[in-house]
mmCIF file of C-alpha atoms in Angstrom:
data_model
loop_
_atom_site.group_PDB
_atom_site.id
_atom_site.type_symbol
_atom_site.label_atom_id
_atom_site.label_comp_id
_atom_site.label_asym_id
_atom_site.label_seq_id
_atom_site.Cartn_x
_atom_site.Cartn_y
_atom_site.Cartn_z
ATOM 1 C CA UNK A 1 -167.588 30.503 -12.170
ATOM 2 C CA UNK A 2 -167.831 30.322 -15.945
ATOM 3 C CA UNK A 3 -165.066 30.256 -18.546
ATOM 4 C CA UNK A 4 -164.305 31.741 -21.933
ATOM 5 C CA UNK A 5 -162.442 29.936 -24.691
ATOM 6 C CA UNK A 6 -158.963 28.511 -24.229
ATOM 7 C CA UNK A 7 -156.064 30.531 -25.632
ATOM 8 C CA UNK A 8 -152.599 29.159 -26.446
ATOM 9 C CA UNK A 9 -149.789 31.384 -25.163
ATOM 10 C CA UNK A 10 -146.913 29.126 -26.307
ATOM 11 C CA UNK A 11 -147.065 26.596 -29.164
ATOM 12 C CA UNK A 12 -144.621 24.223 -27.500
ATOM 13 C CA UNK A 13 -144.482 22.131 -24.348
ATOM 14 C CA UNK A 14 -144.639 24.640 -21.477
ATOM 15 C CA UNK A 15 -143.758 23.675 -17.910
ATOM 16 C CA UNK A 16 -143.024 25.226 -14.487
ATOM 17 C CA UNK A 17 -145.739 27.825 -15.127
ATOM 18 C CA UNK A 18 -146.122 30.803 -12.781
ATOM 19 C CA UNK A 19 -148.335 33.855 -13.147
ATOM 20 C CA UNK A 20 -148.894 37.269 -11.596
ATOM 21 C CA UNK A 21 -150.949 40.405 -12.240
ATOM 22 C CA UNK A 22 -149.325 43.762 -12.996
ATOM 23 C CA UNK A 23 -151.841 46.176 -11.452
ATOM 24 C CA UNK A 24 -149.961 49.206 -12.820
ATOM 25 C CA UNK A 25 -150.428 48.161 -16.436
ATOM 26 C CA UNK A 26 -153.468 45.902 -15.923
ATOM 27 C CA UNK A 27 -151.666 43.013 -17.564
ATOM 28 C CA UNK A 28 -151.181 39.356 -16.744
ATOM 29 C CA UNK A 29 -147.606 38.034 -16.874
ATOM 30 C CA UNK A 30 -147.029 34.316 -17.405
ATOM 31 C CA UNK A 31 -143.561 32.839 -16.815
ATOM 32 C CA UNK A 32 -142.663 29.314 -17.913
ATOM 33 C CA UNK A 33 -140.015 26.892 -19.110
ATOM 34 C CA UNK A 34 -140.199 26.779 -22.902
ATOM 35 C CA UNK A 35 -139.329 23.284 -24.083
ATOM 36 C CA UNK A 36 -139.545 24.581 -27.648
ATOM 37 C CA UNK A 37 -136.596 26.872 -26.942
ATOM 38 C CA UNK A 38 -134.028 24.698 -25.140
ATOM 39 C CA UNK A 39 -136.069 24.859 -21.890
ATOM 40 C CA UNK A 40 -135.237 28.538 -21.459
ATOM 41 C CA UNK A 41 -137.040 30.660 -18.882
ATOM 42 C CA UNK A 42 -139.581 32.708 -20.802
ATOM 43 C CA UNK A 43 -142.317 35.213 -20.022
ATOM 44 C CA UNK A 44 -145.217 36.684 -21.948
ATOM 45 C CA UNK A 45 -147.688 39.499 -21.318
ATOM 46 C CA UNK A 46 -151.414 38.910 -21.616
ATOM 47 C CA UNK A 47 -154.248 41.414 -22.034
ATOM 48 C CA UNK A 48 -157.693 40.357 -20.830
ATOM 49 C CA UNK A 49 -160.773 41.620 -22.645
ATOM 50 C CA UNK A 50 -164.174 40.334 -21.534
ATOM 51 C CA UNK A 51 -163.779 36.521 -21.535
ATOM 52 C CA UNK A 52 -160.759 36.374 -23.859
ATOM 53 C CA UNK A 53 -157.041 37.060 -23.596
ATOM 54 C CA UNK A 54 -154.437 38.081 -26.175
ATOM 55 C CA UNK A 55 -150.658 37.981 -25.899
ATOM 56 C CA UNK A 56 -147.631 39.991 -26.947
ATOM 57 C CA UNK A 57 -144.274 38.527 -27.916
ATOM 58 C CA UNK A 58 -142.452 36.179 -25.538
ATOM 59 C CA UNK A 59 -139.197 37.304 -23.899
ATOM 60 C CA UNK A 60 -136.433 35.139 -22.416
ATOM 61 C CA UNK A 61 -135.238 35.832 -18.864
ATOM 62 C CA UNK A 62 -132.962 32.803 -18.407
ATOM 63 C CA UNK A 63 -131.146 31.115 -21.297
ATOM 64 C CA UNK A 64 -129.914 28.069 -19.362
ATOM 65 C CA UNK A 65 -130.778 24.559 -20.495
ATOM 66 C CA UNK A 66 -133.334 24.175 -17.711
ATOM 67 C CA UNK A 67 -135.237 26.829 -15.763
ATOM 68 C CA UNK A 68 -137.202 25.106 -13.010
ATOM 69 C CA UNK A 69 -139.336 25.937 -9.985
ATOM 70 C CA UNK A 70 -140.478 29.323 -11.270
ATOM 71 C CA UNK A 71 -142.481 31.593 -8.954
ATOM 72 C CA UNK A 72 -143.785 35.099 -9.638
ATOM 73 C CA UNK A 73 -145.143 38.082 -7.734
ATOM 74 C CA UNK A 74 -145.757 41.772 -8.429
ATOM 75 C CA UNK A 75 -144.044 44.601 -6.553
ATOM 76 C CA UNK A 76 -146.769 47.256 -6.483
ATOM 77 C CA UNK A 77 -144.418 49.781 -4.870
ATOM 78 C CA UNK A 78 -141.995 49.782 -7.798
ATOM 79 C CA UNK A 79 -144.408 48.436 -10.427
ATOM 80 C CA UNK A 80 -142.100 45.543 -11.263
ATOM 81 C CA UNK A 81 -142.539 41.811 -11.832
ATOM 82 C CA UNK A 82 -140.377 39.582 -9.633
ATOM 83 C CA UNK A 83 -139.428 36.081 -10.827
ATOM 84 C CA UNK A 84 -137.414 33.473 -8.915
ATOM 85 C CA UNK A 85 -136.247 30.086 -10.180
ATOM 86 C CA UNK A 86 -133.556 27.408 -10.237
ATOM 87 C CA UNK A 87 -130.911 28.231 -12.816
ATOM 88 C CA UNK A 88 -129.990 24.928 -14.451
ATOM 89 C CA UNK A 89 -127.037 26.600 -16.147
ATOM 90 C CA UNK A 90 -125.598 27.579 -12.766
ATOM 91 C CA UNK A 91 -125.825 24.499 -10.523
ATOM 92 C CA UNK A 92 -129.557 25.097 -9.849
ATOM 93 C CA UNK A 93 -128.708 28.117 -7.707
ATOM 94 C CA UNK A 94 -131.639 30.152 -6.466
ATOM 95 C CA UNK A 95 -131.856 33.058 -8.891
ATOM 96 C CA UNK A 96 -134.141 36.054 -9.339
ATOM 97 C CA UNK A 97 -134.793 38.625 -12.034
ATOM 98 C CA UNK A 98 -136.890 41.793 -12.312
ATOM 99 C CA UNK A 99 -139.240 42.371 -15.230
ATOM 100 C CA UNK A 100 -140.695 45.634 -16.536
ATOM 101 C CA UNK A 101 -143.921 45.591 -18.532
ATOM 102 C CA UNK A 102 -144.393 48.116 -21.318
ATOM 103 C CA UNK A 103 -147.468 47.772 -23.480
ATOM 104 C CA UNK A 104 -147.669 44.095 -24.402
ATOM 105 C CA UNK A 105 -143.934 43.455 -23.917
ATOM 106 C CA UNK A 106 -141.715 42.658 -20.930
ATOM 107 C CA UNK A 107 -137.984 43.259 -20.497
ATOM 108 C CA UNK A 108 -135.623 42.046 -17.782
ATOM 109 C CA UNK A 109 -132.680 43.263 -15.744
ATOM 110 C CA UNK A 110 -129.686 41.121 -14.816
ATOM 111 C CA UNK A 111 -130.065 37.817 -12.964
ATOM 112 C CA UNK A 112 -129.274 37.893 -9.232
ATOM 113 C CA UNK A 113 -128.341 34.825 -7.148
ATOM 114 C CA UNK A 114 -130.133 34.829 -3.794
ATOM 115 C CA UNK A 115 -128.900 31.403 -2.650
ATOM 116 C CA UNK A 116 -125.693 29.687 -3.812
ATOM 117 C CA UNK A 117 -127.184 26.211 -3.575
ATOM 118 C CA UNK A 118 -129.869 24.034 -5.098
ATOM 119 C CA UNK A 119 -132.999 26.004 -4.197
ATOM 120 C CA UNK A 120 -136.326 24.219 -4.645
ATOM 121 C CA UNK A 121 -139.990 24.332 -3.576
ATOM 122 C CA UNK A 122 -140.008 28.115 -3.683
ATOM 123 C CA UNK A 123 -142.868 30.610 -3.568
ATOM 124 C CA UNK A 124 -142.895 34.410 -3.523
ATOM 125 C CA UNK A 125 -145.218 37.123 -2.258
ATOM 126 C CA UNK A 126 -145.105 40.909 -1.832
ATOM 127 C CA UNK A 127 -145.365 42.558 1.589
ATOM 128 C CA UNK A 128 -147.241 45.818 0.927
ATOM 129 C CA UNK A 129 -146.615 47.067 4.465
ATOM 130 C CA UNK A 130 -142.830 46.988 4.134
ATOM 131 C CA UNK A 131 -142.658 47.115 0.318
ATOM 132 C CA UNK A 132 -140.535 43.976 0.200
ATOM 133 C CA UNK A 133 -140.549 40.827 -1.869
ATOM 134 C CA UNK A 134 -140.494 37.753 0.380
ATOM 135 C CA UNK A 135 -139.424 34.333 -0.867
ATOM 136 C CA UNK A 136 -139.815 30.970 0.888
ATOM 137 C CA UNK A 137 -137.679 28.063 -0.332
ATOM 138 C CA UNK A 138 -135.859 24.857 0.539
ATOM 139 C CA UNK A 139 -132.071 24.897 0.332
ATOM 140 C CA UNK A 140 -131.091 21.319 -0.528
ATOM 141 C CA UNK A 141 -127.614 21.984 0.837
ATOM 142 C CA UNK A 142 -128.836 22.324 4.426
ATOM 143 C CA UNK A 143 -132.360 20.832 3.998
ATOM 144 C CA UNK A 144 -133.990 23.672 5.921
ATOM 145 C CA UNK A 145 -137.029 25.744 5.170
ATOM 146 C CA UNK A 146 -135.862 29.315 4.682
ATOM 147 C CA UNK A 147 -137.259 32.768 3.960
ATOM 148 C CA UNK A 148 -135.362 35.635 2.359
ATOM 149 C CA UNK A 149 -136.332 39.275 1.841
ATOM 150 C CA UNK A 150 -135.709 41.112 -1.407
ATOM 151 C CA UNK A 151 -135.626 44.851 -2.081
ATOM 152 C CA UNK A 152 -136.376 45.908 -5.649
ATOM 153 C CA UNK A 153 -134.620 48.966 -7.059
ATOM 154 C CA UNK A 154 -134.854 49.899 -10.716
ATOM 155 C CA UNK A 155 -134.384 46.720 -12.741
ATOM 156 C CA UNK A 156 -132.472 44.917 -9.987
ATOM 157 C CA UNK A 157 -133.091 43.304 -6.622
ATOM 158 C CA UNK A 158 -130.919 42.868 -3.529
ATOM 159 C CA UNK A 159 -131.388 40.351 -0.739
ATOM 160 C CA UNK A 160 -130.762 40.155 2.983
ATOM 161 C CA UNK A 161 -129.667 37.005 4.781
ATOM 162 C CA UNK A 162 -131.940 33.975 4.714
ATOM 163 C CA UNK A 163 -133.816 33.094 7.915
ATOM 164 C CA UNK A 164 -134.702 29.501 8.829
ATOM 165 C CA UNK A 165 -138.343 28.874 9.708
ATOM 166 C CA UNK A 166 -138.107 25.072 9.995
ATOM 167 C CA UNK A 167 -134.951 23.075 10.761
ATOM 168 C CA UNK A 168 -136.197 20.009 8.883
ATOM 169 C CA UNK A 169 -136.764 19.442 5.198
ATOM 170 C CA UNK A 170 -139.858 21.230 3.915
ATOM 171 C CA UNK A 171 -141.643 20.648 0.625
ATOM 172 C CA UNK A 172 -144.198 22.548 -1.454
ATOM 173 C CA UNK A 173 -143.875 25.782 0.508
ATOM 174 C CA UNK A 174 -146.405 28.540 -0.126
ATOM 175 C CA UNK A 175 -146.174 32.075 1.246
ATOM 176 C CA UNK A 176 -148.803 34.802 1.372
ATOM 177 C CA UNK A 177 -149.062 38.294 2.880
ATOM 178 C CA UNK A 178 -152.012 39.042 5.177
ATOM 179 C CA UNK A 179 -152.634 42.785 4.712
ATOM 180 C CA UNK A 180 -155.146 42.930 7.584
ATOM 181 C CA UNK A 181 -152.503 42.010 10.183
ATOM 182 C CA UNK A 182 -149.328 42.812 8.191
ATOM 183 C CA UNK A 183 -148.104 39.267 8.715
ATOM 184 C CA UNK A 184 -146.662 36.624 6.423
ATOM 185 C CA UNK A 185 -147.892 33.036 6.479
ATOM 186 C CA UNK A 186 -145.810 30.114 5.247
ATOM 187 C CA UNK A 187 -147.549 26.770 4.697
ATOM 188 C CA UNK A 188 -145.624 23.613 3.860
ATOM 189 C CA UNK A 189 -145.225 19.831 3.994
ATOM 190 C CA UNK A 190 -143.137 19.178 7.124
ATOM 191 C CA UNK A 191 -140.899 16.145 6.619
ATOM 192 C CA UNK A 192 -139.664 16.522 10.190
ATOM 193 C CA UNK A 193 -143.150 15.969 11.605
ATOM 194 C CA UNK A 194 -144.715 13.007 9.800
ATOM 195 C CA UNK A 195 -145.199 15.106 6.631
ATOM 196 C CA UNK A 196 -147.979 17.061 8.357
ATOM 197 C CA UNK A 197 -149.381 20.137 6.707
ATOM 198 C CA UNK A 198 -147.882 22.962 8.754
ATOM 199 C CA UNK A 199 -148.101 26.756 8.812
ATOM 200 C CA UNK A 200 -146.081 29.467 10.556
ATOM 201 C CA UNK A 201 -146.739 33.194 10.941
ATOM 202 C CA UNK A 202 -143.838 35.543 10.244
ATOM 203 C CA UNK A 203 -143.215 39.239 10.797
ATOM 204 C CA UNK A 204 -140.690 41.462 9.036
ATOM 205 C CA UNK A 205 -138.722 43.503 11.554
ATOM 206 C CA UNK A 206 -139.327 47.110 10.489
ATOM 207 C CA UNK A 207 -135.941 48.102 11.931
ATOM 208 C CA UNK A 208 -134.294 46.064 9.183
ATOM 209 C CA UNK A 209 -135.970 48.047 6.386
#
């Protein structure tokens, strides 16, 4: 692998960075906490050309004083960007928002709470078999590893009930969709089993779609 030149996308301290690729518009979307703007949740659209990248104007998706634990994925069925995060302005509740890319800009619908509790160590993926967003996270209120399914419609998203995949505290969860078997895999740090690296295979019940 070789690299082009570095490009600055935000001239301020940028944290909690997440990124996804919008295959409909052939754009990269970077989401981050902008410490230069009261730690607001912010996103920017990038256009790759050869070994360089250029950016449009940044847009805010969460104006709270701290947007943490950001994760991003792309819904290729609806051609929308899905972002999930902890909303510091609302008790760190698990919150999601849908972004729409147009040219070099991105706009957002209304924020949706998917878990009314401190929701950390989250990661999102898109199930192309069921056309669902799937989010793995830790709910600090019950210290269980959980997965929740989101359905994108227009500029909004609705969620089903969360399902527990590990009864103990889990950290650093990652989730991915295996399109060859139409399965989801969740990997995590299992505090309930000597902090071992652990993985489970999950299946969305098609009758629930």
